[in-house]
């Protein structure tokens, strides 16, 4: 089979890597990919906004199915577009992708189906939002609607911080804003919970925990993710059953009633408060870097899982996992998440990976036959082990061997599951 993967980050390198492990896959194309994917797939440089060009390439090269990695093309309706041309795609359609594309869509769904989430209000103008905030308890959470690459969320400690948030959102900092959301601050522990669905049936696809803040101790600015570990320490049959019954199933039912189905990975970002799950957000894709910690633990042929989803036969399959822990640490370019340089050389030639160690490229490209940086998050270093402590030690050892002067990384990823 020939398969295409859309995207260019560490998640997409991990997807290509997992597909490559299958003897059923003859050729992988990655649109547009990175230096890592170029060693196992053919990188095709097509602008992801140009659906027609993408469709023509897929048709001309008779690609059997497409996996969409990032949210933007999903929210823009790439699945609906490609399916109109009889192309098989793994990913949710435009209606279902609103789960990530519009926080207000998701909140309304939560309201209708009694899905536990933070209490919230929707405000369409500044005056009303500010007057509501005058009488609130702090901290409070203020969110832009729509996609904001993880940046449109403010946790405000007082009225003055909150008014800055409201002003920035309505001034269009995250794109044209017709509405914003003000919601109750939930105090608990976060958990990333994944399922995979074929539109008829679904299966759990693991749990993880990411570290979004740039500095050790979970301090500093939010980033795309500085590292992750899997499973979450909260993962238990009892909690997972609650999540499925109170959050996942009502969501899938709600989509069905909108005449949509959910096909693809669904990632619930949860806050667990006193053993009770609350939905913070949905993502209509795999997490990045959570995906890089999950896929190396997969025993079942990944291409078979996706093929079963495309054929709506997922119920036939038992998905098997290695009963291991895994940790991913993200090597970033100095200055990230603010300004950083690109085109910095990285030398990976002398590295010898053991069979439980993995390097997934994120922001890299090949320039004059060498690997150079091409983004803020550059490499994802992952180890699988029977315990978190040795997984982290082995990952840190590899990072020291990479010894990239232009980069930095957090040494405390997984601190909640590792006793020093
Ligand atoms: P989001 O983009 O909605 O996932 O929000 C980004 C981050 O803000 C989350 O990962 C949480 O750490 C935090 N956050 C969002 N909503 C809330 C909330 N209602 N209570 C507490 N923290 C929140
Ligand atoms: N790791 C957070 C995300 O993928 O959105």
Short mmCIF file of C-alpha atoms and ligand atoms in Angstrom, two decimals:
data_model
loop_
_atom_site.label_atom_id
_atom_site.label_comp_id
_atom_site.label_asym_id
_atom_site.label_seq_id
_atom_site.Cartn_x
_atom_site.Cartn_y
_atom_site.Cartn_z
CA UNK A 1 0.00 0.00 0.00
CA UNK A 2 0.99 3.62 -0.52
CA UNK A 3 0.15 6.06 2.23
CA UNK A 4 0.39 9.83 2.65
CA UNK A 5 0.95 11.70 5.92
CA UNK A 6 0.07 15.39 6.12
CA UNK A 7 2.20 17.55 8.43
CA UNK A 8 5.81 18.31 9.27
CA UNK A 9 6.36 17.90 13.02
CA UNK A 10 7.57 15.27 15.46
CA UNK A 11 4.10 13.75 15.52
CA UNK A 12 4.21 13.21 11.76
CA UNK A 13 7.71 11.71 11.92
CA UNK A 14 6.42 9.28 14.57
CA UNK A 15 3.42 8.44 12.35
CA UNK A 16 5.71 7.76 9.36
CA UNK A 17 8.05 5.71 11.54
CA UNK A 18 5.17 3.53 12.76
CA UNK A 19 3.89 3.02 9.23
CA UNK A 20 7.38 2.14 8.05
CA UNK A 21 7.45 -0.76 10.53
CA UNK A 22 4.71 -2.46 8.55
CA UNK A 23 5.62 -4.73 5.67
CA UNK A 24 2.28 -3.85 4.05
CA UNK A 25 3.45 -0.29 3.34
CA UNK A 26 5.44 0.05 0.12
CA UNK A 27 5.76 3.82 -0.01
CA UNK A 28 5.12 6.73 2.34
CA UNK A 29 4.70 10.32 1.19
CA UNK A 30 4.92 13.14 3.71
CA UNK A 31 3.41 16.57 2.95
CA UNK A 32 5.70 18.48 3.45
CA UNK A 33 7.67 16.51 6.11
CA UNK A 34 11.04 17.31 7.68
CA UNK A 35 14.62 15.99 7.63
CA UNK A 36 13.57 12.97 9.71
CA UNK A 37 10.69 11.93 7.48
CA UNK A 38 12.90 12.34 4.39
CA UNK A 39 14.88 9.25 5.38
CA UNK A 40 11.79 7.00 5.44
CA UNK A 41 9.28 8.80 3.22
CA UNK A 42 9.23 10.95 0.12
CA UNK A 43 8.81 14.55 1.25
CA UNK A 44 6.46 16.46 -1.05
CA UNK A 45 6.56 20.21 -0.75
CA UNK A 46 2.95 21.26 -1.33
CA UNK A 47 1.30 24.19 0.43
CA UNK A 48 -1.26 22.61 2.77
CA UNK A 49 -3.77 25.35 1.95
CA UNK A 50 -3.77 24.20 -1.66
CA UNK A 51 -6.21 21.29 -1.38
CA UNK A 52 -6.51 20.95 -5.16
CA UNK A 53 -2.79 20.48 -5.71
CA UNK A 54 -2.69 17.96 -2.90
CA UNK A 55 -5.65 16.07 -4.36
CA UNK A 56 -4.02 15.98 -7.82
CA UNK A 57 -0.78 14.59 -6.39
CA UNK A 58 -2.65 11.91 -4.40
CA UNK A 59 -4.64 10.87 -7.48
CA UNK A 60 -1.66 10.87 -9.84
CA UNK A 61 0.39 8.76 -7.46
CA UNK A 62 -2.50 6.44 -6.55
CA UNK A 63 -1.99 6.84 -2.80
CA UNK A 64 -4.24 4.37 -0.96
CA UNK A 65 -4.99 6.49 2.07
CA UNK A 66 -4.06 9.73 3.79
CA UNK A 67 -3.48 10.43 7.49
CA UNK A 68 -3.88 14.06 8.55
CA UNK A 69 -1.57 15.04 11.44
CA UNK A 70 -2.28 18.68 12.40
CA UNK A 71 -5.53 20.45 13.25
CA UNK A 72 -5.49 23.32 10.77
CA UNK A 73 -6.23 21.35 7.57
CA UNK A 74 -8.85 19.32 9.48
CA UNK A 75 -10.64 22.42 10.71
CA UNK A 76 -10.38 23.85 7.17
CA UNK A 77 -12.26 20.80 5.85
CA UNK A 78 -9.53 18.81 4.08
CA UNK A 79 -11.27 15.50 4.83
CA UNK A 80 -14.57 16.60 3.25
CA UNK A 81 -12.66 17.95 0.23
CA UNK A 82 -10.56 14.83 -0.43
CA UNK A 83 -13.47 12.46 0.17
CA UNK A 84 -15.41 14.24 -2.57
CA UNK A 85 -12.77 12.85 -4.92
CA UNK A 86 -13.03 9.33 -3.47
CA UNK A 87 -9.76 9.62 -1.60
CA UNK A 88 -9.63 7.64 1.64
CA UNK A 89 -8.67 9.81 4.59
CA UNK A 90 -8.11 9.12 8.27
CA UNK A 91 -9.23 12.20 10.18
CA UNK A 92 -12.46 13.96 11.22
CA UNK A 93 -14.61 15.98 8.85
CA UNK A 94 -15.24 19.71 9.10
CA UNK A 95 -18.28 19.49 11.38
CA UNK A 96 -16.55 17.14 13.84
CA UNK A 97 -13.34 19.21 13.72
CA UNK A 98 -15.21 22.09 15.33
CA UNK A 99 -14.56 20.22 18.57
CA UNK A 100 -11.12 21.81 18.32
CA UNK A 101 -11.85 24.66 15.92
CA UNK A 102 -14.47 26.33 18.10
CA UNK A 103 -14.38 26.25 21.88
CA UNK A 104 -17.93 27.61 21.87
CA UNK A 105 -19.16 24.69 19.72
CA UNK A 106 -17.68 22.30 22.28
CA UNK A 107 -19.07 24.17 25.27
CA UNK A 108 -22.56 24.13 23.75
CA UNK A 109 -22.23 20.38 23.17
CA UNK A 110 -21.16 19.97 26.81
CA UNK A 111 -24.21 21.93 27.90
CA UNK A 112 -26.62 19.90 25.80
CA UNK A 113 -25.26 16.48 26.78
CA UNK A 114 -24.33 17.22 30.39
CA UNK A 115 -20.62 16.69 29.81
CA UNK A 116 -18.66 17.86 32.84
CA UNK A 117 -16.62 20.99 32.05
CA UNK A 118 -15.74 24.29 33.72
CA UNK A 119 -18.71 26.68 34.14
CA UNK A 120 -18.56 29.28 31.42
CA UNK A 121 -20.08 32.34 29.81
CA UNK A 122 -19.88 33.48 26.17
CA UNK A 123 -19.41 37.20 25.56
CA UNK A 124 -19.76 38.96 22.27
CA UNK A 125 -18.62 42.40 23.40
CA UNK A 126 -16.00 44.00 25.55
CA UNK A 127 -18.30 46.02 27.79
CA UNK A 128 -20.34 43.02 28.90
CA UNK A 129 -17.23 40.85 29.40
CA UNK A 130 -15.54 43.54 31.52
CA UNK A 131 -18.60 44.22 33.62
CA UNK A 132 -18.98 40.47 34.29
CA UNK A 133 -15.33 40.30 35.34
CA UNK A 134 -15.85 43.11 37.91
CA UNK A 135 -17.85 40.67 40.06
CA UNK A 136 -15.89 37.44 39.56
CA UNK A 137 -13.74 35.29 41.76
CA UNK A 138 -10.11 35.00 40.60
CA UNK A 139 -8.18 33.25 39.12
CA UNK A 140 -10.40 33.06 36.08
CA UNK A 141 -9.78 31.69 32.59
CA UNK A 142 -10.36 33.77 29.45
CA UNK A 143 -10.21 32.10 26.04
CA UNK A 144 -10.33 33.23 22.45
CA UNK A 145 -12.66 31.12 20.30
CA UNK A 146 -11.06 29.32 17.35
CA UNK A 147 -7.58 27.93 16.73
CA UNK A 148 -4.77 29.81 18.44
CA UNK A 149 -1.93 27.23 18.45
CA UNK A 150 -2.26 26.83 22.22
CA UNK A 151 -1.85 30.54 22.85
CA UNK A 152 -5.38 31.94 23.14
CA UNK A 153 -5.85 31.03 26.80
CA UNK A 154 -5.26 33.46 29.67
CA UNK A 155 -5.33 32.54 33.33
CA UNK A 156 -5.94 35.88 35.03
CA UNK A 157 -5.23 36.46 38.71
CA UNK A 158 -7.05 39.78 39.00
CA UNK A 159 -9.28 42.25 37.16
CA UNK A 160 -6.42 44.18 35.63
CA UNK A 161 -4.89 41.05 34.04
CA UNK A 162 -8.33 39.93 32.89
CA UNK A 163 -9.05 43.26 31.20
CA UNK A 164 -5.78 42.99 29.24
CA UNK A 165 -6.86 39.53 28.05
CA UNK A 166 -10.29 40.78 26.96
CA UNK A 167 -8.78 43.74 25.13
CA UNK A 168 -6.17 41.64 23.35
CA UNK A 169 -8.66 39.01 22.22
CA UNK A 170 -11.19 41.55 20.90
CA UNK A 171 -8.34 43.49 19.25
CA UNK A 172 -7.77 40.38 17.11
CA UNK A 173 -4.54 39.03 18.61
CA UNK A 174 -5.71 35.48 17.76
CA UNK A 175 -7.65 36.31 14.62
CA UNK A 176 -10.96 38.05 14.20
CA UNK A 177 -12.87 37.61 17.47
CA UNK A 178 -16.65 37.73 17.55
CA UNK A 179 -16.86 36.01 20.91
CA UNK A 180 -14.76 35.09 23.86
CA UNK A 181 -15.23 32.65 26.66
CA UNK A 182 -14.84 33.30 30.35
CA UNK A 183 -14.65 30.16 32.44
CA UNK A 184 -14.19 28.93 35.95
CA UNK A 185 -10.61 28.00 36.90
CA UNK A 186 -10.41 24.29 37.71
CA UNK A 187 -7.77 23.16 40.17
CA UNK A 188 -6.65 19.58 39.68
CA UNK A 189 -4.28 17.50 37.59
CA UNK A 190 -4.32 17.50 33.80
CA UNK A 191 -4.45 14.33 31.73
CA UNK A 192 -4.40 13.70 27.97
CA UNK A 193 -6.79 10.92 27.01
CA UNK A 194 -6.89 9.45 23.49
CA UNK A 195 -9.30 7.36 21.50
CA UNK A 196 -9.24 6.21 17.90
CA UNK A 197 -12.55 5.98 16.06
CA UNK A 198 -13.72 4.66 12.69
CA UNK A 199 -17.09 6.44 12.76
CA UNK A 200 -18.94 3.34 14.00
CA UNK A 201 -16.84 2.11 16.88
CA UNK A 202 -13.87 3.36 18.85
CA UNK A 203 -11.06 2.10 21.07
CA UNK A 204 -8.95 3.73 23.74
CA UNK A 205 -5.56 4.79 22.46
CA UNK A 206 -3.66 5.46 25.68
CA UNK A 207 -3.06 8.31 28.08
CA UNK A 208 -0.20 10.74 28.54
CA UNK A 209 0.79 13.94 30.22
CA UNK A 210 2.56 16.79 28.53
CA UNK A 211 4.53 19.72 29.93
CA UNK A 212 3.47 22.92 28.19
CA UNK A 213 5.56 25.50 30.04
CA UNK A 214 8.98 26.41 28.78
CA UNK A 215 10.95 26.22 32.04
CA UNK A 216 11.59 23.53 34.63
CA UNK A 217 9.06 23.33 37.44
CA UNK A 218 6.32 24.10 34.86
CA UNK A 219 7.18 27.80 34.86
CA UNK A 220 7.33 30.44 32.15
CA UNK A 221 5.43 30.81 28.92
CA UNK A 222 3.20 28.22 27.30
CA UNK A 223 4.76 26.36 24.37
CA UNK A 224 3.61 23.71 21.92
CA UNK A 225 4.95 21.16 24.45
CA UNK A 226 8.40 20.66 26.00
CA UNK A 227 8.01 16.98 26.71
CA UNK A 228 5.55 14.26 27.70
CA UNK A 229 5.28 10.91 29.36
CA UNK A 230 2.94 7.99 29.00
CA UNK A 231 0.90 6.67 30.69
CA UNK A 232 -0.51 9.45 32.86
CA UNK A 233 -0.12 8.63 36.56
CA UNK A 234 -3.91 9.02 36.84
CA UNK A 235 -4.59 6.25 34.29
CA UNK A 236 -6.83 3.66 35.98
CA UNK A 237 -9.70 1.50 34.85
CA UNK A 238 -12.10 3.29 37.18
CA UNK A 239 -11.21 6.78 35.98
CA UNK A 240 -11.00 5.72 32.32
CA UNK A 241 -14.53 4.28 32.54
CA UNK A 242 -15.81 7.58 33.96
CA UNK A 243 -14.10 9.49 31.14
CA UNK A 244 -15.64 7.21 28.52
CA UNK A 245 -19.14 7.33 30.03
CA UNK A 246 -19.32 10.99 31.01
CA UNK A 247 -17.27 12.63 28.26
CA UNK A 248 -16.39 10.51 25.21
CA UNK A 249 -19.68 8.67 24.59
CA UNK A 250 -21.95 11.73 24.99
CA UNK A 251 -19.65 13.64 22.60
CA UNK A 252 -19.83 10.94 19.92
CA UNK A 253 -23.61 10.79 20.39
CA UNK A 254 -23.85 14.57 20.04
CA UNK A 255 -21.93 14.46 16.76
CA UNK A 256 -24.19 11.70 15.43
CA UNK A 257 -27.20 13.86 16.19
CA UNK A 258 -25.58 16.58 14.09
CA UNK A 259 -25.47 14.02 11.26
CA UNK A 260 -21.74 13.70 11.59
CA UNK A 261 -19.53 10.84 12.70
CA UNK A 262 -16.12 10.92 14.25
CA UNK A 263 -13.30 9.27 12.32
CA UNK A 264 -9.72 9.77 13.48
CA UNK A 265 -7.87 10.30 16.71
CA UNK A 266 -9.73 12.25 19.37
CA UNK A 267 -7.70 13.79 22.17
CA UNK A 268 -9.53 14.92 25.30
CA UNK A 269 -7.59 17.43 27.42
CA UNK A 270 -8.95 16.83 30.91
CA UNK A 271 -8.65 18.26 34.38
CA UNK A 272 -9.12 15.61 37.05
CA UNK A 273 -10.57 17.15 40.20
CA UNK A 274 -11.04 14.82 43.19
CA UNK A 275 -11.14 11.75 40.88
CA UNK A 276 -13.75 13.37 38.64
CA UNK A 277 -12.92 14.23 35.00
CA UNK A 278 -13.74 17.65 33.53
CA UNK A 279 -13.24 18.42 29.86
CA UNK A 280 -10.90 21.36 29.27
CA UNK A 281 -10.59 21.04 25.53
CA UNK A 282 -10.83 18.65 22.64
CA UNK A 283 -8.19 18.22 19.97
CA UNK A 284 -9.18 16.42 16.80
CA UNK A 285 -5.80 14.79 16.26
CA UNK A 286 -2.97 13.16 18.17
CA UNK A 287 -1.11 15.27 20.72
CA UNK A 288 2.36 16.51 19.93
CA UNK A 289 4.58 15.38 21.77
CA UNK A 290 2.19 12.84 23.34
CA UNK A 291 2.04 10.90 20.07
CA UNK A 292 5.80 10.41 20.15
CA UNK A 293 5.52 8.72 23.56
CA UNK A 294 2.55 6.55 22.59
CA UNK A 295 3.38 5.13 19.17
CA UNK A 296 6.71 3.48 20.16
CA UNK A 297 4.71 1.44 22.70
CA UNK A 298 2.33 0.06 20.08
CA UNK A 299 2.61 -3.70 19.40
CA UNK A 300 -0.14 -3.96 16.77
CA UNK A 301 0.75 -3.02 13.19
CA UNK A 302 -0.15 0.70 12.98
CA UNK A 303 -0.99 0.55 9.27
CA UNK A 304 -3.50 -2.21 10.04
CA UNK A 305 -5.18 -0.06 12.70
CA UNK A 306 -5.59 2.82 10.26
CA UNK A 307 -6.75 0.52 7.46
CA UNK A 308 -9.38 -0.98 9.79
CA UNK A 309 -10.55 2.54 10.64
CA UNK A 310 -10.83 3.48 6.99
CA UNK A 311 -12.84 0.30 6.31
CA UNK A 312 -14.94 0.89 9.46
CA UNK A 313 -13.84 -2.46 10.86
CA UNK A 314 -12.03 -1.29 13.97
CA UNK A 315 -14.29 -3.47 16.14
CA UNK A 316 -12.52 -6.55 14.61
CA UNK A 317 -9.18 -5.56 16.02
CA UNK A 318 -7.55 -5.84 19.44
CA UNK A 319 -4.98 -3.08 19.82
CA UNK A 320 -1.99 -4.35 21.78
CA UNK A 321 0.62 -2.29 23.62
CA UNK A 322 3.93 -2.90 25.32
CA UNK A 323 3.36 -2.52 29.01
CA UNK A 324 6.15 0.08 29.24
CA UNK A 325 6.64 3.67 30.34
CA UNK A 326 7.93 6.22 27.91
CA UNK A 327 9.27 9.74 28.07
CA UNK A 328 9.80 12.29 25.34
CA UNK A 329 12.00 15.36 25.83
CA UNK A 330 11.85 18.14 23.26
CA UNK A 331 15.11 19.75 22.18
CA UNK A 332 14.34 23.39 21.32
CA UNK A 333 16.23 26.15 19.62
CA UNK A 334 17.48 28.80 22.12
CA UNK A 335 14.94 31.62 22.42
CA UNK A 336 11.85 29.46 21.79
CA UNK A 337 8.90 30.16 22.27
CA UNK A 338 9.87 33.76 21.42
CA UNK A 339 12.47 34.50 18.77
CA UNK A 340 15.01 31.92 17.74
CA UNK A 341 17.28 31.27 14.80
CA UNK A 342 16.74 28.75 12.02
CA UNK A 343 19.28 26.95 9.81
CA UNK A 344 21.50 25.95 12.73
CA UNK A 345 23.46 22.79 12.08
CA UNK A 346 22.75 19.68 14.19
CA UNK A 347 25.08 16.72 14.10
CA UNK A 348 23.36 13.38 14.62
CA UNK A 349 25.81 11.22 12.73
CA UNK A 350 27.68 9.64 15.63
CA UNK A 351 24.59 8.64 17.57
CA UNK A 352 23.91 4.97 18.18
CA UNK A 353 20.34 4.37 19.23
CA UNK A 354 19.40 1.35 21.29
CA UNK A 355 16.23 -0.46 20.30
CA UNK A 356 14.17 1.29 22.99
CA UNK A 357 15.41 4.78 21.99
CA UNK A 358 13.89 6.93 19.27
CA UNK A 359 14.63 10.32 17.74
CA UNK A 360 11.78 12.04 15.97
CA UNK A 361 12.49 15.21 14.07
CA UNK A 362 10.21 18.22 14.51
CA UNK A 363 11.63 21.50 13.14
CA UNK A 364 14.42 20.24 10.90
CA UNK A 365 15.27 20.23 7.22
CA UNK A 366 18.11 19.15 4.99
CA UNK A 367 20.23 21.94 3.62
CA UNK A 368 23.42 21.23 1.61
CA UNK A 369 23.30 17.60 2.72
CA UNK A 370 23.28 18.46 6.41
CA UNK A 371 20.51 18.57 9.00
CA UNK A 372 19.67 22.09 10.14
CA UNK A 373 17.01 23.49 12.46
CA UNK A 374 13.80 24.79 10.94
CA UNK A 375 11.55 25.71 13.86
CA UNK A 376 11.46 26.27 17.62
CA UNK A 377 10.89 22.66 18.62
CA UNK A 378 13.64 20.80 16.80
CA UNK A 379 14.02 17.19 17.95
CA UNK A 380 12.02 14.80 20.11
CA UNK A 381 14.09 12.28 22.02
CA UNK A 382 12.13 9.32 23.37
CA UNK A 383 12.97 6.26 25.47
CA UNK A 384 10.77 3.33 26.41
CA UNK A 385 11.62 1.47 29.60
CA UNK A 386 10.02 -0.51 32.39
CA UNK A 387 10.23 2.55 34.63
CA UNK A 388 10.06 6.31 34.16
CA UNK A 389 13.31 7.03 35.94
CA UNK A 390 15.47 4.98 33.61
CA UNK A 391 13.45 6.22 30.61
CA UNK A 392 14.34 9.78 31.54
CA UNK A 393 17.99 8.99 32.31
CA UNK A 394 18.44 7.31 28.96
CA UNK A 395 16.74 10.22 27.15
CA UNK A 396 18.92 12.78 28.93
CA UNK A 397 22.04 10.75 28.08
CA UNK A 398 21.13 10.88 24.40
CA UNK A 399 20.54 14.62 24.62
CA UNK A 400 23.97 15.08 26.15
CA UNK A 401 25.45 13.06 23.30
CA UNK A 402 23.66 15.23 20.75
CA UNK A 403 25.27 18.14 22.59
CA UNK A 404 23.62 20.85 20.51
CA UNK A 405 25.07 24.20 21.58
CA UNK A 406 22.24 26.18 20.01
CA UNK A 407 19.53 24.30 21.88
CA UNK A 408 17.99 23.77 25.31
CA UNK A 409 15.65 21.26 26.93
CA UNK A 410 13.91 20.59 30.24
CA UNK A 411 15.62 18.03 32.46
CA UNK A 412 12.59 17.55 34.72
CA UNK A 413 10.05 16.05 32.30
CA UNK A 414 7.96 13.53 34.23
CA UNK A 415 8.87 14.90 37.67
CA UNK A 416 5.45 13.92 39.04
CA UNK A 417 6.10 10.27 38.25
CA UNK A 418 9.80 10.16 39.20
CA UNK A 419 11.01 10.23 42.77
CA UNK A 420 14.50 11.72 42.86
P1 LIG B 1 -6.49 24.89 26.33
O1 LIG B 1 -5.84 25.50 25.13
O2 LIG B 1 -7.96 25.09 26.43
O3 LIG B 1 -6.07 23.45 26.54
O4 LIG B 1 -5.83 25.58 27.58
C1 LIG B 1 -4.43 25.63 27.74
C2 LIG B 1 -4.08 25.33 29.17
O5 LIG B 1 -4.72 26.28 30.04
C3 LIG B 1 -4.58 23.97 29.63
O6 LIG B 1 -3.71 22.95 29.31
C4 LIG B 1 -4.68 24.19 31.13
O7 LIG B 1 -3.40 24.09 31.72
C5 LIG B 1 -5.11 25.63 31.24
N1 LIG B 1 -6.57 25.75 31.38
C6 LIG B 1 -7.47 25.90 30.40
N2 LIG B 1 -8.72 25.97 30.89
C7 LIG B 1 -8.61 25.86 32.23
C8 LIG B 1 -9.55 25.86 33.32
N3 LIG B 1 -10.86 26.03 33.12
N4 LIG B 1 -9.06 25.71 34.57
C9 LIG B 1 -7.74 25.58 34.79
N5 LIG B 1 -6.81 25.59 33.83
C10 LIG B 1 -7.23 25.71 32.55
N1 LIG B 2 0.58 18.58 23.49
C1 LIG B 2 -0.49 19.46 23.29
C2 LIG B 2 -1.12 19.41 21.97
O1 LIG B 2 -0.78 18.62 21.11
O2 LIG B 2 -2.04 20.20 21.74
#
